[in-house]
CSV table of C-alpha atoms and ligand atoms in Angstrom, one decimal:
chain,number,residue,atom,x,y,z
A,9,UNK,CA,-81.9,-126.1,99.9
A,10,UNK,CA,-81.7,-129.0,97.5
A,11,UNK,CA,-80.3,-126.7,94.8
A,12,UNK,CA,-77.6,-125.4,97.2
A,13,UNK,CA,-76.4,-129.0,98.0
A,14,UNK,CA,-76.1,-129.8,94.3
A,15,UNK,CA,-73.9,-126.7,93.8
A,16,UNK,CA,-71.6,-127.9,96.5
A,17,UNK,CA,-71.5,-131.5,95.2
A,18,UNK,CA,-70.7,-130.3,91.7
A,19,UNK,CA,-67.8,-128.0,92.8
A,20,UNK,CA,-64.5,-129.5,91.7
A,21,UNK,CA,-62.7,-131.1,94.7
A,22,UNK,CA,-59.5,-129.0,94.2
A,23,UNK,CA,-61.4,-125.7,94.2
A,24,UNK,CA,-63.0,-124.0,97.1
A,25,UNK,CA,-66.8,-123.9,96.7
A,26,UNK,CA,-68.2,-120.5,95.7
A,27,UNK,CA,-68.3,-117.8,98.4
A,28,UNK,CA,-72.0,-117.7,98.2
A,29,UNK,CA,-72.4,-121.3,99.1
A,30,UNK,CA,-69.8,-121.0,101.9
A,31,UNK,CA,-71.7,-118.2,103.6
A,32,UNK,CA,-75.0,-120.0,103.1
A,33,UNK,CA,-73.8,-123.1,104.9
A,34,UNK,CA,-72.3,-121.3,107.9
A,35,UNK,CA,-73.8,-122.3,111.2
A,36,UNK,CA,-74.6,-119.6,113.6
A,37,UNK,CA,-76.2,-119.3,117.1
A,38,UNK,CA,-79.9,-119.3,117.4
A,39,UNK,CA,-81.3,-116.0,118.8
A,40,UNK,CA,-82.0,-115.9,122.6
A,41,UNK,CA,-85.6,-114.7,121.9
A,42,UNK,CA,-88.2,-115.8,119.5
A,43,UNK,CA,-88.9,-112.2,118.3
A,44,UNK,CA,-91.6,-110.8,120.4
A,45,UNK,CA,-90.4,-107.2,121.1
A,46,UNK,CA,-92.5,-107.0,124.3
A,47,UNK,CA,-90.8,-110.1,125.7
A,48,UNK,CA,-87.4,-110.1,124.0
A,49,UNK,CA,-85.9,-113.1,125.8
A,50,UNK,CA,-89.1,-115.3,125.8
A,51,UNK,CA,-88.8,-118.2,123.4
A,52,UNK,CA,-85.8,-118.7,121.2
A,53,UNK,CA,-84.8,-118.5,117.6
A,54,UNK,CA,-83.5,-121.0,115.1
A,55,UNK,CA,-85.8,-124.0,115.7
A,56,UNK,CA,-89.4,-125.1,116.0
A,57,UNK,CA,-90.5,-127.7,118.6
A,58,UNK,CA,-92.9,-130.4,117.5
A,59,UNK,CA,-93.1,-132.5,120.6
A,60,UNK,CA,-92.2,-132.4,124.3
A,61,UNK,CA,-92.0,-135.6,126.4
A,62,UNK,CA,-91.9,-134.6,130.0
A,63,UNK,CA,-90.8,-137.1,132.8
A,64,UNK,CA,-91.3,-135.4,136.1
A,65,UNK,CA,-90.8,-137.0,139.6
A,66,UNK,CA,-92.1,-134.7,142.4
A,67,UNK,CA,-91.9,-135.1,146.2
A,68,UNK,CA,-94.3,-132.7,147.9
A,69,UNK,CA,-92.5,-133.1,151.3
A,70,UNK,CA,-89.1,-131.9,150.0
A,71,UNK,CA,-90.6,-129.9,147.1
A,72,UNK,CA,-87.9,-131.4,144.9
A,73,UNK,CA,-88.5,-132.1,141.3
A,74,UNK,CA,-86.4,-134.5,139.1
A,75,UNK,CA,-87.1,-134.2,135.5
A,76,UNK,CA,-86.1,-135.4,132.0
A,77,UNK,CA,-87.4,-133.4,129.1
A,78,UNK,CA,-87.1,-134.8,125.6
A,79,UNK,CA,-87.7,-132.2,122.9
A,80,UNK,CA,-88.2,-133.0,119.2
A,81,UNK,CA,-87.5,-130.0,117.0
A,82,UNK,CA,-86.6,-128.9,113.5
A,83,UNK,CA,-83.9,-126.3,112.8
A,84,UNK,CA,-85.1,-123.2,111.0
A,85,UNK,CA,-81.5,-122.1,110.3
A,86,UNK,CA,-78.1,-123.7,110.3
A,87,UNK,CA,-77.4,-123.9,114.0
A,88,UNK,CA,-74.1,-123.9,115.8
A,89,UNK,CA,-75.9,-123.6,119.1
A,90,UNK,CA,-79.4,-122.8,120.4
A,91,UNK,CA,-81.1,-121.7,123.5
A,92,UNK,CA,-83.8,-123.1,125.7
A,93,UNK,CA,-85.7,-121.2,128.5
A,94,UNK,CA,-85.2,-122.6,132.0
A,95,UNK,CA,-85.6,-120.7,135.3
A,96,UNK,CA,-83.7,-122.1,138.3
A,97,UNK,CA,-83.2,-125.9,138.7
A,98,UNK,CA,-79.8,-127.6,138.1
A,99,UNK,CA,-79.1,-129.1,134.7
A,100,UNK,CA,-77.3,-132.5,135.1
A,101,UNK,CA,-76.7,-133.2,131.4
A,102,UNK,CA,-77.9,-132.6,127.9
A,103,UNK,CA,-77.7,-134.7,124.8
A,104,UNK,CA,-78.5,-133.8,121.2
A,105,UNK,CA,-79.4,-136.8,119.0
A,106,UNK,CA,-77.9,-139.0,121.7
A,107,UNK,CA,-74.5,-137.2,121.8
A,108,UNK,CA,-73.5,-135.2,124.9
A,109,UNK,CA,-73.8,-131.5,124.4
A,110,UNK,CA,-72.1,-128.7,126.3
A,111,UNK,CA,-74.3,-126.0,127.9
A,112,UNK,CA,-74.1,-122.7,129.6
A,113,UNK,CA,-76.6,-120.7,131.7
A,114,UNK,CA,-77.3,-117.0,132.0
A,115,UNK,CA,-80.4,-115.9,133.7
A,116,UNK,CA,-83.3,-117.9,132.3
A,117,UNK,CA,-81.4,-118.7,129.1
A,118,UNK,CA,-79.9,-122.2,128.7
A,119,UNK,CA,-77.5,-122.3,125.8
A,120,UNK,CA,-76.9,-125.7,124.3
A,121,UNK,CA,-74.0,-126.4,122.0
A,122,UNK,CA,-74.4,-129.8,120.2
A,123,UNK,CA,-71.3,-131.8,119.4
A,124,UNK,CA,-72.0,-131.3,115.7
A,125,UNK,CA,-73.8,-128.3,114.1
A,126,UNK,CA,-77.4,-128.8,113.0
A,127,UNK,CA,-78.4,-128.1,109.4
A,128,UNK,CA,-81.4,-126.0,108.5
A,129,UNK,CA,-84.5,-128.2,108.3
A,130,UNK,CA,-82.8,-131.1,110.1
A,131,UNK,CA,-84.9,-132.7,112.8
A,132,UNK,CA,-83.1,-133.2,116.1
A,133,UNK,CA,-83.8,-134.5,119.6
A,134,UNK,CA,-82.7,-132.7,122.8
A,135,UNK,CA,-82.8,-134.5,126.1
A,136,UNK,CA,-82.3,-132.4,129.2
A,137,UNK,CA,-81.8,-134.1,132.7
A,138,UNK,CA,-82.4,-131.7,135.5
A,139,UNK,CA,-83.4,-131.4,139.2
A,140,UNK,CA,-84.1,-129.0,142.0
A,141,UNK,CA,-86.8,-127.1,143.9
A,142,UNK,CA,-88.9,-125.1,141.4
A,143,UNK,CA,-89.5,-121.5,142.2
A,144,UNK,CA,-92.5,-119.8,140.7
A,145,UNK,CA,-92.3,-116.6,138.8
A,146,UNK,CA,-93.4,-113.5,140.7
A,147,UNK,CA,-94.4,-110.3,139.0
A,148,UNK,CA,-95.1,-107.2,141.1
A,149,UNK,CA,-97.1,-105.5,138.4
A,150,UNK,CA,-100.2,-107.6,137.6
A,151,UNK,CA,-99.2,-111.1,136.8
A,152,UNK,CA,-99.0,-112.2,140.4
A,153,UNK,CA,-97.4,-115.6,141.1
A,154,UNK,CA,-97.3,-118.1,138.3
A,155,UNK,CA,-95.5,-121.2,137.1
A,156,UNK,CA,-94.9,-124.2,139.2
A,157,UNK,CA,-96.3,-123.3,142.7
A,158,UNK,CA,-95.9,-125.9,145.4
A,159,UNK,CA,-98.8,-126.6,147.7
A,160,UNK,CA,-99.1,-128.7,150.9
A,161,UNK,CA,-100.1,-131.8,149.0
A,162,UNK,CA,-98.5,-131.2,145.6
A,163,UNK,CA,-98.4,-128.3,143.1
A,164,UNK,CA,-100.6,-125.8,141.4
A,165,UNK,CA,-99.2,-125.2,137.8
A,166,UNK,CA,-100.4,-122.2,135.8
A,167,UNK,CA,-97.8,-120.6,133.6
A,168,UNK,CA,-99.2,-117.7,131.6
A,169,UNK,CA,-97.4,-115.9,130.2
A,170,UNK,CA,-93.9,-117.4,130.5
A,171,UNK,CA,-93.8,-119.6,133.6
A,172,UNK,CA,-93.5,-123.0,132.1
A,173,UNK,CA,-89.7,-122.5,132.2
A,174,UNK,CA,-90.0,-122.8,136.0
A,175,UNK,CA,-90.6,-126.5,135.7
A,176,UNK,CA,-89.2,-127.7,132.4
A,177,UNK,CA,-86.8,-126.4,129.7
A,178,UNK,CA,-88.6,-125.3,126.6
A,179,UNK,CA,-89.2,-122.7,123.9
A,180,UNK,CA,-91.4,-120.6,126.2
A,181,UNK,CA,-93.5,-118.5,123.9
A,182,UNK,CA,-97.0,-119.1,122.4
A,183,UNK,CA,-95.7,-118.8,118.8
A,184,UNK,CA,-94.1,-122.2,119.1
A,185,UNK,CA,-96.8,-124.9,119.9
A,186,UNK,CA,-96.1,-128.6,120.2
A,187,UNK,CA,-97.8,-131.8,121.3
A,188,UNK,CA,-97.0,-133.1,124.8
A,189,UNK,CA,-96.6,-136.4,126.6
A,190,UNK,CA,-96.3,-136.5,130.4
A,191,UNK,CA,-95.1,-139.2,132.7
A,192,UNK,CA,-95.6,-137.7,136.2
A,193,UNK,CA,-94.4,-139.7,139.3
A,194,UNK,CA,-95.8,-138.7,142.7
A,195,UNK,CA,-96.1,-140.4,146.1
A,196,UNK,CA,-98.9,-143.0,146.1
A,197,UNK,CA,-102.2,-141.3,147.1
A,198,UNK,CA,-101.3,-138.1,145.2
A,199,UNK,CA,-103.0,-137.6,141.8
A,200,UNK,CA,-101.3,-136.0,138.9
A,201,UNK,CA,-103.5,-134.1,136.4
A,202,UNK,CA,-102.0,-132.9,133.1
A,203,UNK,CA,-103.3,-131.9,129.7
A,204,UNK,CA,-105.1,-134.2,127.3
A,205,UNK,CA,-106.1,-137.7,128.3
A,206,UNK,CA,-104.7,-140.5,130.5
A,207,UNK,CA,-103.0,-143.1,128.2
A,208,UNK,CA,-103.6,-145.9,130.6
A,209,UNK,CA,-104.1,-146.7,134.3
A,210,UNK,CA,-101.6,-145.2,136.7
A,211,UNK,CA,-98.9,-147.6,137.7
A,212,UNK,CA,-97.7,-147.9,141.3
A,213,UNK,CA,-94.3,-149.3,142.5
A,214,UNK,CA,-92.2,-148.6,145.5
A,215,UNK,CA,-94.7,-146.3,147.1
A,216,UNK,CA,-94.8,-144.0,144.0
A,217,UNK,CA,-97.5,-143.7,141.3
A,218,UNK,CA,-96.8,-142.7,137.7
A,219,UNK,CA,-99.6,-141.0,135.7
A,220,UNK,CA,-99.2,-140.8,131.9
A,221,UNK,CA,-101.1,-138.1,130.0
A,222,UNK,CA,-101.0,-137.2,126.4
A,223,UNK,CA,-102.0,-134.0,124.7
A,224,UNK,CA,-102.1,-134.8,121.0
A,225,UNK,CA,-103.1,-131.4,119.7
A,226,UNK,CA,-100.6,-128.6,119.5
A,227,UNK,CA,-100.3,-126.6,122.7
A,228,UNK,CA,-98.6,-123.4,123.8
A,229,UNK,CA,-96.1,-124.0,126.6
A,230,UNK,CA,-98.0,-121.6,129.0
A,231,UNK,CA,-101.0,-124.0,128.9
A,232,UNK,CA,-99.0,-127.1,130.0
A,233,UNK,CA,-99.9,-128.2,133.5
A,234,UNK,CA,-98.9,-130.9,136.0
A,235,UNK,CA,-101.3,-130.0,138.9
A,236,UNK,CA,-100.6,-132.4,141.7
A,237,UNK,CA,-102.4,-133.2,145.0
A,238,UNK,CA,-105.1,-135.1,146.7
A,239,UNK,CA,-108.1,-134.9,144.4
A,240,UNK,CA,-111.6,-136.2,144.2
A,241,UNK,CA,-112.4,-137.1,140.7
A,242,UNK,CA,-115.5,-137.4,138.5
A,243,UNK,CA,-115.1,-138.7,135.0
A,244,UNK,CA,-117.5,-139.4,132.2
A,245,UNK,CA,-118.7,-137.7,129.1
A,246,UNK,CA,-120.6,-134.5,128.3
A,247,UNK,CA,-124.2,-134.9,127.1
A,248,UNK,CA,-122.7,-134.3,123.6
A,249,UNK,CA,-120.2,-137.2,124.0
A,250,UNK,CA,-116.9,-135.4,124.8
A,251,UNK,CA,-114.8,-137.0,127.6
A,252,UNK,CA,-115.1,-134.9,130.7
A,253,UNK,CA,-112.6,-135.0,133.7
A,254,UNK,CA,-113.2,-132.9,136.8
A,255,UNK,CA,-111.0,-132.8,139.9
A,256,UNK,CA,-111.4,-131.0,143.2
A,257,UNK,CA,-109.2,-130.6,146.2
A,258,UNK,CA,-110.9,-132.2,149.2
A,259,UNK,CA,-111.5,-128.6,150.6
A,260,UNK,CA,-113.7,-128.0,147.5
A,261,UNK,CA,-115.3,-131.5,147.3
A,262,UNK,CA,-118.8,-129.8,147.4
A,263,UNK,CA,-118.1,-128.2,144.0
A,264,UNK,CA,-117.1,-131.3,142.2
A,265,UNK,CA,-120.5,-132.2,140.7
A,266,UNK,CA,-121.2,-128.6,139.7
A,267,UNK,CA,-117.7,-128.3,138.1
A,268,UNK,CA,-118.3,-131.5,136.1
A,269,UNK,CA,-121.8,-130.8,135.1
A,270,UNK,CA,-121.4,-127.1,134.1
A,271,UNK,CA,-118.1,-127.8,132.3
A,272,UNK,CA,-119.9,-130.4,130.2
A,273,UNK,CA,-122.9,-128.2,129.5
A,274,UNK,CA,-120.7,-125.2,128.6
A,275,UNK,CA,-118.4,-127.3,126.4
A,276,UNK,CA,-121.3,-128.6,124.4
A,277,UNK,CA,-123.0,-125.2,124.1
A,278,UNK,CA,-119.8,-123.5,122.9
A,279,UNK,CA,-119.5,-126.2,120.3
A,280,UNK,CA,-122.8,-124.9,118.8
A,281,UNK,CA,-121.7,-121.2,118.9
A,282,UNK,CA,-117.9,-121.3,118.2
A,283,UNK,CA,-117.7,-124.5,116.1
A,284,UNK,CA,-116.7,-128.0,117.0
A,285,UNK,CA,-114.7,-128.5,120.2
A,286,UNK,CA,-111.1,-128.5,119.2
A,287,UNK,CA,-109.7,-131.1,121.7
A,288,UNK,CA,-110.3,-134.7,122.8
A,289,UNK,CA,-111.5,-134.0,126.3
A,290,UNK,CA,-112.8,-131.2,128.6
A,291,UNK,CA,-113.1,-130.6,132.3
A,292,UNK,CA,-111.4,-128.6,135.1
A,293,UNK,CA,-109.5,-128.7,138.3
A,294,UNK,CA,-110.2,-126.8,141.6
A,295,UNK,CA,-107.1,-126.8,143.7
A,296,UNK,CA,-106.5,-125.4,147.2
A,297,UNK,CA,-104.2,-122.6,146.3
A,298,UNK,CA,-105.5,-119.0,146.6
A,299,UNK,CA,-104.1,-117.8,143.2
A,300,UNK,CA,-106.8,-115.2,142.7
A,301,UNK,CA,-107.3,-116.4,139.2
A,302,UNK,CA,-108.1,-119.3,136.9
A,303,UNK,CA,-106.2,-120.4,133.9
A,304,UNK,CA,-107.4,-122.0,130.7
A,305,UNK,CA,-104.8,-124.8,130.7
A,306,UNK,CA,-105.6,-126.8,127.5
A,307,UNK,CA,-108.4,-129.3,128.2
A,308,UNK,CA,-107.9,-128.7,132.0
A,309,UNK,CA,-108.7,-125.2,133.2
A,310,UNK,CA,-107.4,-124.7,136.7
A,311,UNK,CA,-109.3,-122.7,139.3
A,312,UNK,CA,-107.1,-121.4,142.1
A,313,UNK,CA,-108.7,-121.7,145.5
A,314,UNK,CA,-112.4,-120.9,144.9
A,315,UNK,CA,-115.5,-122.5,143.8
A,316,UNK,CA,-116.0,-121.5,140.1
A,317,UNK,CA,-119.3,-120.1,139.1
A,318,UNK,CA,-120.9,-120.6,135.7
A,319,UNK,CA,-119.5,-117.3,134.3
A,320,UNK,CA,-115.8,-118.2,134.9
A,321,UNK,CA,-116.3,-121.7,133.7
A,322,UNK,CA,-117.8,-120.3,130.5
A,323,UNK,CA,-114.8,-118.0,130.3
A,324,UNK,CA,-112.1,-120.6,130.7
A,325,UNK,CA,-113.8,-123.1,128.3
A,326,UNK,CA,-114.3,-120.4,125.7
A,327,UNK,CA,-110.5,-120.0,125.8
A,328,UNK,CA,-110.2,-123.6,124.5
A,329,UNK,CA,-111.2,-122.0,121.2
A,330,UNK,CA,-109.8,-118.5,121.7
A,331,UNK,CA,-106.2,-118.8,123.1
A,332,UNK,CA,-105.7,-122.6,123.1
A,333,UNK,CA,-106.7,-123.8,119.6
A,334,UNK,CA,-106.3,-120.3,118.1
A,335,UNK,CA,-103.1,-119.0,119.7
A,336,UNK,CA,-101.7,-115.5,119.5
A,337,UNK,CA,-98.4,-114.9,117.8
A,338,UNK,CA,-97.5,-111.9,120.0
A,339,UNK,CA,-98.7,-111.0,123.5
A,340,UNK,CA,-99.8,-107.6,122.3
A,341,UNK,CA,-102.8,-109.3,120.7
A,342,UNK,CA,-104.0,-110.8,124.0
A,343,UNK,CA,-107.5,-109.3,123.5
A,344,UNK,CA,-108.0,-112.0,120.9
A,345,UNK,CA,-108.0,-114.3,124.0
A,346,UNK,CA,-109.4,-112.3,126.8
A,347,UNK,CA,-111.9,-110.1,124.9
A,348,UNK,CA,-113.4,-113.2,123.3
A,349,UNK,CA,-113.5,-115.1,126.6
A,350,UNK,CA,-115.1,-112.1,128.4
A,351,UNK,CA,-117.7,-111.8,125.6
A,352,UNK,CA,-118.3,-115.5,126.1
A,353,UNK,CA,-119.3,-114.8,129.7
A,354,UNK,CA,-121.9,-112.3,128.4
A,355,UNK,CA,-123.1,-114.8,125.7
A,356,UNK,CA,-123.5,-117.4,128.4
A,357,UNK,CA,-125.6,-115.1,130.6
A,358,UNK,CA,-127.7,-114.2,127.5
A,359,UNK,CA,-128.1,-118.0,126.7
A,360,UNK,CA,-129.3,-118.6,130.2
A,361,UNK,CA,-132.0,-115.9,130.0
A,362,UNK,CA,-130.1,-113.6,132.4
A,363,UNK,CA,-128.5,-110.3,131.5
A,364,UNK,CA,-128.0,-109.8,127.8
A,365,UNK,CA,-124.7,-109.0,126.1
A,366,UNK,CA,-126.3,-105.7,125.1
A,367,UNK,CA,-127.0,-104.9,128.7
A,368,UNK,CA,-123.4,-105.8,129.8
A,369,UNK,CA,-122.1,-103.5,127.0
A,370,UNK,CA,-124.4,-100.6,127.9
A,371,UNK,CA,-123.5,-100.9,131.6
A,372,UNK,CA,-119.8,-100.6,130.8
A,373,UNK,CA,-120.3,-97.9,128.2
A,374,UNK,CA,-121.9,-95.7,130.8
A,375,UNK,CA,-118.6,-95.5,132.7
A,376,UNK,CA,-117.3,-91.9,132.8
A,377,UNK,CA,-114.8,-90.7,130.2
A,378,UNK,CA,-112.3,-90.6,133.1
A,379,UNK,CA,-112.5,-94.4,133.7
A,380,UNK,CA,-109.0,-95.9,133.3
A,381,UNK,CA,-110.4,-98.5,130.9
A,382,UNK,CA,-110.8,-95.8,128.2
A,383,UNK,CA,-107.2,-94.7,128.5
A,384,UNK,CA,-105.9,-98.2,127.8
A,385,UNK,CA,-106.4,-99.3,124.2
A,386,UNK,CA,-107.0,-103.1,124.5
A,387,UNK,CA,-105.7,-103.9,121.0
A,388,UNK,CA,-102.2,-103.2,122.2
A,389,UNK,CA,-101.7,-105.1,125.5
A,390,UNK,CA,-98.7,-103.6,127.3
A,391,UNK,CA,-96.0,-106.0,128.6
A,392,UNK,CA,-95.9,-104.3,132.0
A,393,UNK,CA,-99.7,-104.4,132.3
A,394,UNK,CA,-100.7,-107.4,130.2
A,395,UNK,CA,-103.8,-108.4,132.0
A,396,UNK,CA,-105.3,-104.9,132.3
A,397,UNK,CA,-109.1,-105.0,132.7
A,398,UNK,CA,-109.5,-103.1,129.4
A,399,UNK,CA,-108.0,-106.1,127.5
A,400,UNK,CA,-110.9,-108.1,128.9
A,401,UNK,CA,-113.9,-105.8,129.2
A,402,UNK,CA,-113.2,-103.3,126.4
A,403,UNK,CA,-112.0,-106.3,124.3
A,404,UNK,CA,-115.4,-107.9,124.9
A,405,UNK,CA,-117.1,-104.6,124.1
A,406,UNK,CA,-115.2,-104.5,120.8
A,407,UNK,CA,-116.9,-107.7,119.8
A,408,UNK,CA,-120.3,-106.4,120.8
A,409,UNK,CA,-119.8,-103.2,118.8
A,410,UNK,CA,-118.8,-105.5,115.8
A,411,UNK,CA,-121.9,-107.6,116.3
A,412,UNK,CA,-124.1,-104.5,116.2
A,413,UNK,CA,-122.3,-103.3,113.1
A,414,UNK,CA,-122.5,-106.5,111.1
A,415,UNK,CA,-125.7,-108.1,112.5
A,416,UNK,CA,-126.1,-111.3,114.4
A,417,UNK,CA,-126.1,-113.6,111.4
A,418,UNK,CA,-122.8,-112.4,110.0
A,419,UNK,CA,-121.3,-112.1,113.5
A,420,UNK,CA,-121.9,-115.7,114.6
A,421,UNK,CA,-120.9,-117.0,111.1
A,422,UNK,CA,-117.7,-115.0,111.6
A,423,UNK,CA,-116.9,-116.6,114.9
A,424,UNK,CA,-117.2,-120.1,113.4
A,425,UNK,CA,-115.2,-119.1,110.3
A,426,UNK,CA,-112.5,-117.6,112.5
A,427,UNK,CA,-112.1,-120.8,114.6
A,428,UNK,CA,-112.3,-123.1,111.6
A,429,UNK,CA,-109.8,-121.1,109.5
A,430,UNK,CA,-107.1,-121.1,112.2
A,431,UNK,CA,-107.8,-124.3,114.2
A,432,UNK,CA,-104.6,-125.3,116.1
A,433,UNK,CA,-102.8,-122.4,114.5
A,434,UNK,CA,-101.7,-118.8,115.3
A,435,UNK,CA,-103.6,-115.6,114.8
A,436,UNK,CA,-103.2,-111.8,114.7
A,437,UNK,CA,-105.6,-108.9,115.2
A,438,UNK,CA,-105.1,-107.9,111.6
A,439,UNK,CA,-106.2,-111.3,110.4
A,440,UNK,CA,-109.4,-111.0,112.5
A,441,UNK,CA,-110.2,-107.5,111.1
A,442,UNK,CA,-109.6,-108.7,107.5
A,443,UNK,CA,-112.0,-111.7,108.0
A,444,UNK,CA,-114.6,-109.5,109.6
A,445,UNK,CA,-114.4,-107.0,106.7
A,446,UNK,CA,-114.5,-109.8,104.0
A,447,UNK,CA,-117.5,-111.5,105.6
A,448,UNK,CA,-119.5,-108.4,106.2
A,449,UNK,CA,-118.5,-106.5,103.1
A,450,UNK,CA,-118.0,-103.4,105.3
A,451,UNK,CA,-115.1,-101.1,106.0
A,452,UNK,CA,-114.7,-101.8,109.7
A,453,UNK,CA,-111.4,-99.9,110.0
A,454,UNK,CA,-112.9,-96.9,112.0
A,455,UNK,CA,-114.8,-99.3,114.4
A,456,UNK,CA,-111.8,-101.4,115.3
A,457,UNK,CA,-109.6,-98.3,115.5
A,458,UNK,CA,-111.9,-96.6,117.9
A,459,UNK,CA,-112.4,-99.7,120.1
A,460,UNK,CA,-109.0,-101.3,120.0
A,461,UNK,CA,-106.4,-98.5,119.5
A,462,UNK,CA,-107.6,-95.1,120.8
A,463,UNK,CA,-107.0,-94.0,124.4
A,464,UNK,CA,-110.5,-92.7,124.9
A,465,UNK,CA,-114.1,-93.9,125.1
A,466,UNK,CA,-115.5,-94.7,121.7
A,467,UNK,CA,-118.7,-92.8,120.9
B,507,LIG,ZN1,-109.2,-115.4,130.3
């Protein structure tokens, strides 16, 4: 880039610059998708977000949200315009570096044209002011309802895989992670729980309270939350010294102490198995919304309308390493999240002297050849059936088959090397296989092929 600028500067003023330089400085539109072929319009091309500052004011009675999202990004190409992802909600105005920008909407794509083009590598700030009643995403296949889901006393916010666009404009794909600040204003008496840590005491004025949270480690958009409602809280530290924040809806008040204690115990234990805890706090939230699932929101797993048992807490907190700190580049590699978190459930059971991982593996392996799990290769999660049970169970079995092939010592060293080598970054299945082969000195191609990629039961 520096070389190109000097070519232009040296061109005589009365001559046009060389054609090559002209075409290289042309500014073009950023792509409407980030390049995941399974989710072609998720995320956007042409820039990389480093930080989101979200200001959200939500009224549970009217279900109306007023928001201002400030995005700090860097251009990865010369940009004439670029897209954000936003579903529903009315955009009031957008500025880029303080100057009003024009914008257009089509489906969930919000196209922003700044008043001046943006050069490759330039940092820029986008501020979007918007309002409306958020509508969660609904998927009839197997994703269910996700995104910003209103509840009687607030909202339940779980956005995997692409629901964060239902409550703020963003680059909605896990391959672009960023740090987050939240300023969430709710009626006094309502608690706002977001990722990371509170940056001070909540402030109340005019019957409204503002909670400020900050997640200082990179986070995928689908892991962002602003779960709102009446909550009982328990705060402190895990026995190992990690700040621990547990919240339960009054309907689940009886599970608050268990949520707090088990979350702390699990977080500390996974720190000995998977390597140091990647974030600055741990905990969990049980809300009164019957989601039928839990989600590993970074530092704040959310459990939807049930009292979580140890197994699911072990699962969601294992995701803090596998999914949240190490994030997949493409959704097809989802087993790197769910296979690992499922295997963590078996490891937790083994740790507690209950059923061993080997016994879990054997029970599942006994399933008949006609079981649908064997027809779905977990190494290739399908966009229309992303959360298929095979991605979880057969993904976990893949890790157990690997453990048996390389031995316990190498296997557990591998888990720590994997989390250390990609901390806060992005991962692919090929990278995991390469590391496993390097650390074991074995050709593991046939093992991974049989377990991850073949539509039949491995021998
Ligand atoms: Zn999971």
